Every structure is written in structure tokens, then in C-alpha cells.
Short mmCIF file of C-alpha atoms and ligand atoms in Angstrom, two decimals:
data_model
loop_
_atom_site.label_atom_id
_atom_site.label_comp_id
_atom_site.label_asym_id
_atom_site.label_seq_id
_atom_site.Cartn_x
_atom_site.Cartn_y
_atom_site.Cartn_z
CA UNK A 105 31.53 -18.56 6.55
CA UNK A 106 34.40 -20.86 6.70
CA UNK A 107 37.59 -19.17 6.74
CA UNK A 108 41.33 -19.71 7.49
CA UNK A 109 43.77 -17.70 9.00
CA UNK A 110 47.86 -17.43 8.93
CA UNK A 111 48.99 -17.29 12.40
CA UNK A 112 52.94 -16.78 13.11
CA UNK A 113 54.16 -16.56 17.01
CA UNK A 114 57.00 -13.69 16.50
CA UNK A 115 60.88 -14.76 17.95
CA UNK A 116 59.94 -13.12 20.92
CA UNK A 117 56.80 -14.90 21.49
CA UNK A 118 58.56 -18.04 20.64
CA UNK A 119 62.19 -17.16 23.19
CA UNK A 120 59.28 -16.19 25.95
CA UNK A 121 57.67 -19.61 25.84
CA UNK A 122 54.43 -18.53 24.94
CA UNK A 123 53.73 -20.83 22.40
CA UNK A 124 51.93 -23.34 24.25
CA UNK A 125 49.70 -20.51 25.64
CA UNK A 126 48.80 -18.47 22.52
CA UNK A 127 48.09 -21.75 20.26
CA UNK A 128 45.71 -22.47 23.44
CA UNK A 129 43.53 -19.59 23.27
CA UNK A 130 42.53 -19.83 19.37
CA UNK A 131 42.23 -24.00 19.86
CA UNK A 132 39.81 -22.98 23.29
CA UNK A 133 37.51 -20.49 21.20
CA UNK A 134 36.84 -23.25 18.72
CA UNK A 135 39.14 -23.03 15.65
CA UNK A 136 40.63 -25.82 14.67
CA UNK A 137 44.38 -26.20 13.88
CA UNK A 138 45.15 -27.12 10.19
CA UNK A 139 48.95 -26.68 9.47
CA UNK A 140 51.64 -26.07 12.20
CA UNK A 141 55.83 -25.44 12.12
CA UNK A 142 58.53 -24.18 13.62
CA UNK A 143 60.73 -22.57 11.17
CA UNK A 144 63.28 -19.71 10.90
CA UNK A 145 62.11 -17.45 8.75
CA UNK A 146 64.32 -16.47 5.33
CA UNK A 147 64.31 -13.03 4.21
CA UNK A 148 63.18 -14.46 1.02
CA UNK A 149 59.75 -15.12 3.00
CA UNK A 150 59.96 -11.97 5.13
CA UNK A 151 60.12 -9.73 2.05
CA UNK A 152 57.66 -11.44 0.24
CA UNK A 153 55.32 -11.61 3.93
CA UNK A 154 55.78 -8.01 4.60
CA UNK A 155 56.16 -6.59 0.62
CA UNK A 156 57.88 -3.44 0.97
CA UNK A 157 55.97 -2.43 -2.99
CA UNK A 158 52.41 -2.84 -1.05
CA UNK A 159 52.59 1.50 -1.33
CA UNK A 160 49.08 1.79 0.54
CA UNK A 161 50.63 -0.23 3.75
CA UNK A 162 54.10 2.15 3.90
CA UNK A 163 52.57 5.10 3.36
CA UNK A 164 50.00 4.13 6.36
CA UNK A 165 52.90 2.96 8.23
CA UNK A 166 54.82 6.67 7.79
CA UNK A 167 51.60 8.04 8.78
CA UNK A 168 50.67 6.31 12.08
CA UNK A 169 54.23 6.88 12.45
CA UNK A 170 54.25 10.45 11.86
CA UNK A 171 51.00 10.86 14.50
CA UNK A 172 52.52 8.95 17.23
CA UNK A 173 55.41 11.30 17.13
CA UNK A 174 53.39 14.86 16.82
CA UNK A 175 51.81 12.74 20.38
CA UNK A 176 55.24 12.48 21.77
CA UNK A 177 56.75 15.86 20.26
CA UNK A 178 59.29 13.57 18.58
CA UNK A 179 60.52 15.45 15.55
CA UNK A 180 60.65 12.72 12.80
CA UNK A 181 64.00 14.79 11.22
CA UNK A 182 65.77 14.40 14.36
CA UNK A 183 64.84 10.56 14.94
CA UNK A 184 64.20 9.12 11.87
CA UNK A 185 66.50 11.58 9.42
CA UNK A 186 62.84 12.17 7.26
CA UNK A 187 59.40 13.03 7.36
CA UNK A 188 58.56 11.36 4.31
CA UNK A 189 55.54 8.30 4.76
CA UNK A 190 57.15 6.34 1.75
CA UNK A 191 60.47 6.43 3.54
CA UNK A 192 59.52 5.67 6.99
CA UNK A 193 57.16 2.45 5.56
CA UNK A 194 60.50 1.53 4.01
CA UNK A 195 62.42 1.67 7.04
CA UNK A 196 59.75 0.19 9.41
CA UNK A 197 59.74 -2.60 6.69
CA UNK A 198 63.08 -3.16 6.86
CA UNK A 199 62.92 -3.08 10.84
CA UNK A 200 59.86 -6.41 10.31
CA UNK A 201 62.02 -8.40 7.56
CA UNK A 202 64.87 -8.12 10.63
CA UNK A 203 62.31 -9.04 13.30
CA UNK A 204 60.58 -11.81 11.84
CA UNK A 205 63.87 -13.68 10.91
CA UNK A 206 65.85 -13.08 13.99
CA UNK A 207 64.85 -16.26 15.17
CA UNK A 208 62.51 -19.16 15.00
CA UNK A 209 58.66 -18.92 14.75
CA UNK A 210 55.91 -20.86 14.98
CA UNK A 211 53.78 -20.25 12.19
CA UNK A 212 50.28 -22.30 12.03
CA UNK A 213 46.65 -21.80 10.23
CA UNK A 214 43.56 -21.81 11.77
CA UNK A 215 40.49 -22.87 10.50
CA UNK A 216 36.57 -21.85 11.25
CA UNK A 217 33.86 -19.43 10.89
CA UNK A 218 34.72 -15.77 10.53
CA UNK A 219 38.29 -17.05 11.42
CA UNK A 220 40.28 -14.11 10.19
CA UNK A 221 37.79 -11.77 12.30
CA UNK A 222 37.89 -13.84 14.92
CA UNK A 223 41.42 -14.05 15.05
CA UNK A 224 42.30 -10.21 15.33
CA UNK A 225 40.38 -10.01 18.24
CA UNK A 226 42.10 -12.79 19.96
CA UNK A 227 45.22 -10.95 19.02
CA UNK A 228 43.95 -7.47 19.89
CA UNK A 229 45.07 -4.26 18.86
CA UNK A 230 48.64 -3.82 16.92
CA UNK A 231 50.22 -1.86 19.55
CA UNK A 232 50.69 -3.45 23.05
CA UNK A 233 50.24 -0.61 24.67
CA UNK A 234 46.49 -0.22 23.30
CA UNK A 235 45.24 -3.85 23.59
CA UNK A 236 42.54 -5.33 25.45
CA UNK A 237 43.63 -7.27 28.67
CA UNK A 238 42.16 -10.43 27.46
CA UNK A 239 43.62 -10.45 24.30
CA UNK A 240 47.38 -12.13 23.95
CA UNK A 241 49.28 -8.69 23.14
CA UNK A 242 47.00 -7.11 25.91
CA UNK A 243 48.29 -10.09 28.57
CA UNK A 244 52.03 -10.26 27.68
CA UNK A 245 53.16 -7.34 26.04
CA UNK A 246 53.70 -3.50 26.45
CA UNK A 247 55.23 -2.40 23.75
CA UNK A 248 54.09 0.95 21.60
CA UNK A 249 55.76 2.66 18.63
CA UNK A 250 57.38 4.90 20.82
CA UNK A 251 59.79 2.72 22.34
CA UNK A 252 59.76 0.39 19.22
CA UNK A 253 60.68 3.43 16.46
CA UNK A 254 63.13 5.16 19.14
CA UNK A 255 64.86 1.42 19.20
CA UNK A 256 64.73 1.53 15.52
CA UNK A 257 63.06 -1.59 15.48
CA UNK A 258 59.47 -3.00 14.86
CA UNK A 259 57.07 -3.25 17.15
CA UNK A 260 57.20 -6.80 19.81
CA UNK A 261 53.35 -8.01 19.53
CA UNK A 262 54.44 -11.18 20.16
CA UNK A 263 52.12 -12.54 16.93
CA UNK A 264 51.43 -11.54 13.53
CA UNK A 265 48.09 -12.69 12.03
CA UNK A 266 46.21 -11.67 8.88
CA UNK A 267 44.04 -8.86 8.40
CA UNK A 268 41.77 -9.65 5.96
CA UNK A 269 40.62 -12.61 4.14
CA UNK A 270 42.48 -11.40 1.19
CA UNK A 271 45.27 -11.23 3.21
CA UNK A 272 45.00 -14.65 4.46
CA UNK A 273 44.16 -16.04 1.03
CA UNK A 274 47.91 -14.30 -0.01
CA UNK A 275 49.96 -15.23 3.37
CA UNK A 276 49.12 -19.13 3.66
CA UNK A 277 50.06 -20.40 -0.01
CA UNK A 278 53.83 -18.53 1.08
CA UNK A 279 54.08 -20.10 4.45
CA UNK A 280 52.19 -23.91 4.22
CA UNK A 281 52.09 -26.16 1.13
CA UNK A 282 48.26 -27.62 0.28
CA UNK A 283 49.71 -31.11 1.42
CA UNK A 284 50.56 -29.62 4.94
CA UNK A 285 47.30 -28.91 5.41
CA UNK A 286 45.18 -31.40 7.27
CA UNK A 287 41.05 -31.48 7.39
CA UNK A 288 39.64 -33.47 10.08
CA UNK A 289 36.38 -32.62 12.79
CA UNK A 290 36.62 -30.93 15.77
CA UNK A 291 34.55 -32.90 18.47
CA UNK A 292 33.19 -29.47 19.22
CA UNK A 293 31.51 -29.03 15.95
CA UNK A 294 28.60 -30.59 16.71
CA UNK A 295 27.76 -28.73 19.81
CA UNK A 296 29.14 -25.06 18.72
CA UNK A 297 27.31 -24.97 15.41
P1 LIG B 545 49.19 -6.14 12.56
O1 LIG B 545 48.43 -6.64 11.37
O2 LIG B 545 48.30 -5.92 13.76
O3 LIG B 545 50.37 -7.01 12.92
O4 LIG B 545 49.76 -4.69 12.21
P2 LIG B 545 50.30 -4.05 10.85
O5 LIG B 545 50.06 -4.98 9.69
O6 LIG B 545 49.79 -2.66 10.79
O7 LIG B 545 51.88 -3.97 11.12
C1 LIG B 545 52.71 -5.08 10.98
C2 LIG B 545 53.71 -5.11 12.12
O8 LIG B 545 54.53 -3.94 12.05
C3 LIG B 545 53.11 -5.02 13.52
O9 LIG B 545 52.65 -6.26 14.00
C4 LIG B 545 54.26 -4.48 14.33
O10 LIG B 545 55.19 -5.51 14.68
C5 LIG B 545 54.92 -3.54 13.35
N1 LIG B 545 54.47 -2.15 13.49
C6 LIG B 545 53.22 -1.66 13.28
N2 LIG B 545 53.17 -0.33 13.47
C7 LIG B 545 54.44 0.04 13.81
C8 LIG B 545 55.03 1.30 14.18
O11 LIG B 545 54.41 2.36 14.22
N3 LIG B 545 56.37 1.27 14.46
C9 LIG B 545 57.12 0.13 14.45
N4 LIG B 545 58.41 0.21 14.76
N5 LIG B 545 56.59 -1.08 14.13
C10 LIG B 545 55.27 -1.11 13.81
MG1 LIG B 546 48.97 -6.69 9.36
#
């Protein structure tokens, strides 16, 4: 049951000010903080964060990509000069490895049980637009794919957290070294468990 999770506020989450608010509202469900920093982000890290040879993710990208514009009546040609998934994940990647090294980030790791799950629904749904009022992109952002692939640029969510435990298992050991992460007991634990 015990999981942990890689948390990283974005630039713009961090230029907004939000940081003291987001951290909040994983700390007030009950996860306990292991590992914090502000850092600015290498593209070393970015490229190896967002791996531009994980062919499954592009190809998903191009094609969430491709249906938001058939919504719109976008013709991908026109915007994007292809239609190709493996070439739009490419340049969507490209668009993240800018965004998450354009300026500092907090990144931290939460700890708990069903952490990773829990933490996507704190976060709520990728695209602003879409999320839950409630959840942090649903309270402080709008953005949608729309505005973010006509501005040639990825997608403001304000956070990035991992999807899966595998996921997390990957992102943390890149981010946090095992001797910046702390174990001690939440006060809570007693009462929540
Ligand atoms: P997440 O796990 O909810 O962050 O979402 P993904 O792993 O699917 O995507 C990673 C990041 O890529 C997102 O947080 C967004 O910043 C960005 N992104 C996702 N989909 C799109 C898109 O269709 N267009 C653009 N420009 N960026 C996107
Ligand atoms: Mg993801």
C-alpha cells in the first residue's frame, strides 16, 4: 500500500506563487513530505524526465493531438507542418524539455498509501480546461491543447506528477538522491490509519 510519488511545481506554478498552496493540499490529505528542492531543471534531466524514445507516449501524444484538432477543424499540415503521431510526440517533447527548464521548480516526493493514485486526483485531469474545480489545475489554470499547440508550446498545468507506480519508481531515483530522502511519522498516522 505504501507508495511514493514525484511531484514537480512547473515554472509557471513556481513564477505564480503557488507553491505554498499546492504543497498544502497533498500535506492536508495526509501524505507526508519526504524530499523537497528548488532547482532549475537541466535539459540533461528534462530529456531523461520526458524520454523522447518512450514510442508508446509520442505516438499517444500525436494522437490526442491529432483529435483535439479534427475538434477544432485545425488542419495539423497547416499548424504543425505534419500529420505524423511520431513527429508531433517529438515536437510536443521538445515543447516539455523547453517548459520544464525555463525556470526554477520545485520538485518534492510524497509519501503514503495509494500515493501515486492519490496524487493524480489531487492534480486532476492533464488539460486545464477539463479538470475538476477542486483539483489544483481545475482551481488555477485554463489552459487546453488548443491554445498550448497553436503557441507551439506545452501545455501550463502548473504540476507534473507521476502516472503510475512504475513511473514513480523511474522519476524519483533522477530527481532525489536516497540520502535526500527523509522517513519520519506523521502525527496523523495514528488517527487516519
Ligand atoms: P500528465 O501526466 O497529466 O502531466 O500528462 P502527460 O504525461 O500526458 O503529458 C505530459 C505533459 O505534456 C502535460 O503535463 C502537459 O504539460 C503536456 N501536454 C500533454 N498533452 C499535450 C498536448 O496535447 N499539447 C501540448 N502542447 N502539451 C501537452
Ligand atoms: Mg505524465
Amino acid at each position: 500500500m505504501e507508495e511514493r510519488s514525484l511531484v514537480v511545481i512547473k515554472p509557471d506554478g513556481v513564477v505564480r506563487g503557488l507553491t505554498g498552496k499546492i504543497i498544502s493540499r497533498f500535506e492536508e490529505v495526509g501524505l507526508k513530505l519526504v524530499a523537497a528542492k528548488l532547482l532549475k531543471v537541466t535539459k540533461s534531466l528534462a530529456e531523461k524526465h520526458y524520454p523522447g524514445d518512450r514510442e508508446a507516449w509520442l505516438r499517444g501524444m500525436g494522437e490526442k493531438t491529432l483529435e483535439n484538432y479534427k475538434k477544432f477543424k485545425v488542419d495539423p499540415i497547416k499548424m504543425l507542418g505534419t500529420n505524423d503521431t511520431h513527429e508531433i510526440g517529438l515536437m510536443i517533447q521538445k515543447w516539455l524539455v523547453d517548459y520544464i527548464s525555463s525556470g526554477p521548480v520545485l520538485a518534492f516526493v510524497v509519501e503514503g498509501p495509494h500515493a501515486v493514485e492519490l496524487v493524480r486526483k489531487i492534480c486532476g485531469n492533464t488539460l486545464p480546461l477539463l479538470s475538476a474545480p477542486g483539483t489544483i489545475r481545475g482551481d488555477y489554470a485554463f489552459d487546453s491543447s488548443y491554445l498550448a499547440n497553436t503557441g507551439k508550446r506545452a501545455i501550463k498545468n502548473l504540476v507534473h506528477s507521476s502516472g503510475s507506480i512504475e513511473e514513480a519508481q523511474y522519476e524519483i531515483p533522477l530527481w532525489f538522491s536516497s540520502s535526500e530522502i527523509f522517513q519520519y511519522e506523521r502525527v496523523e498516522e495514528k488517527v487516519m490509519r
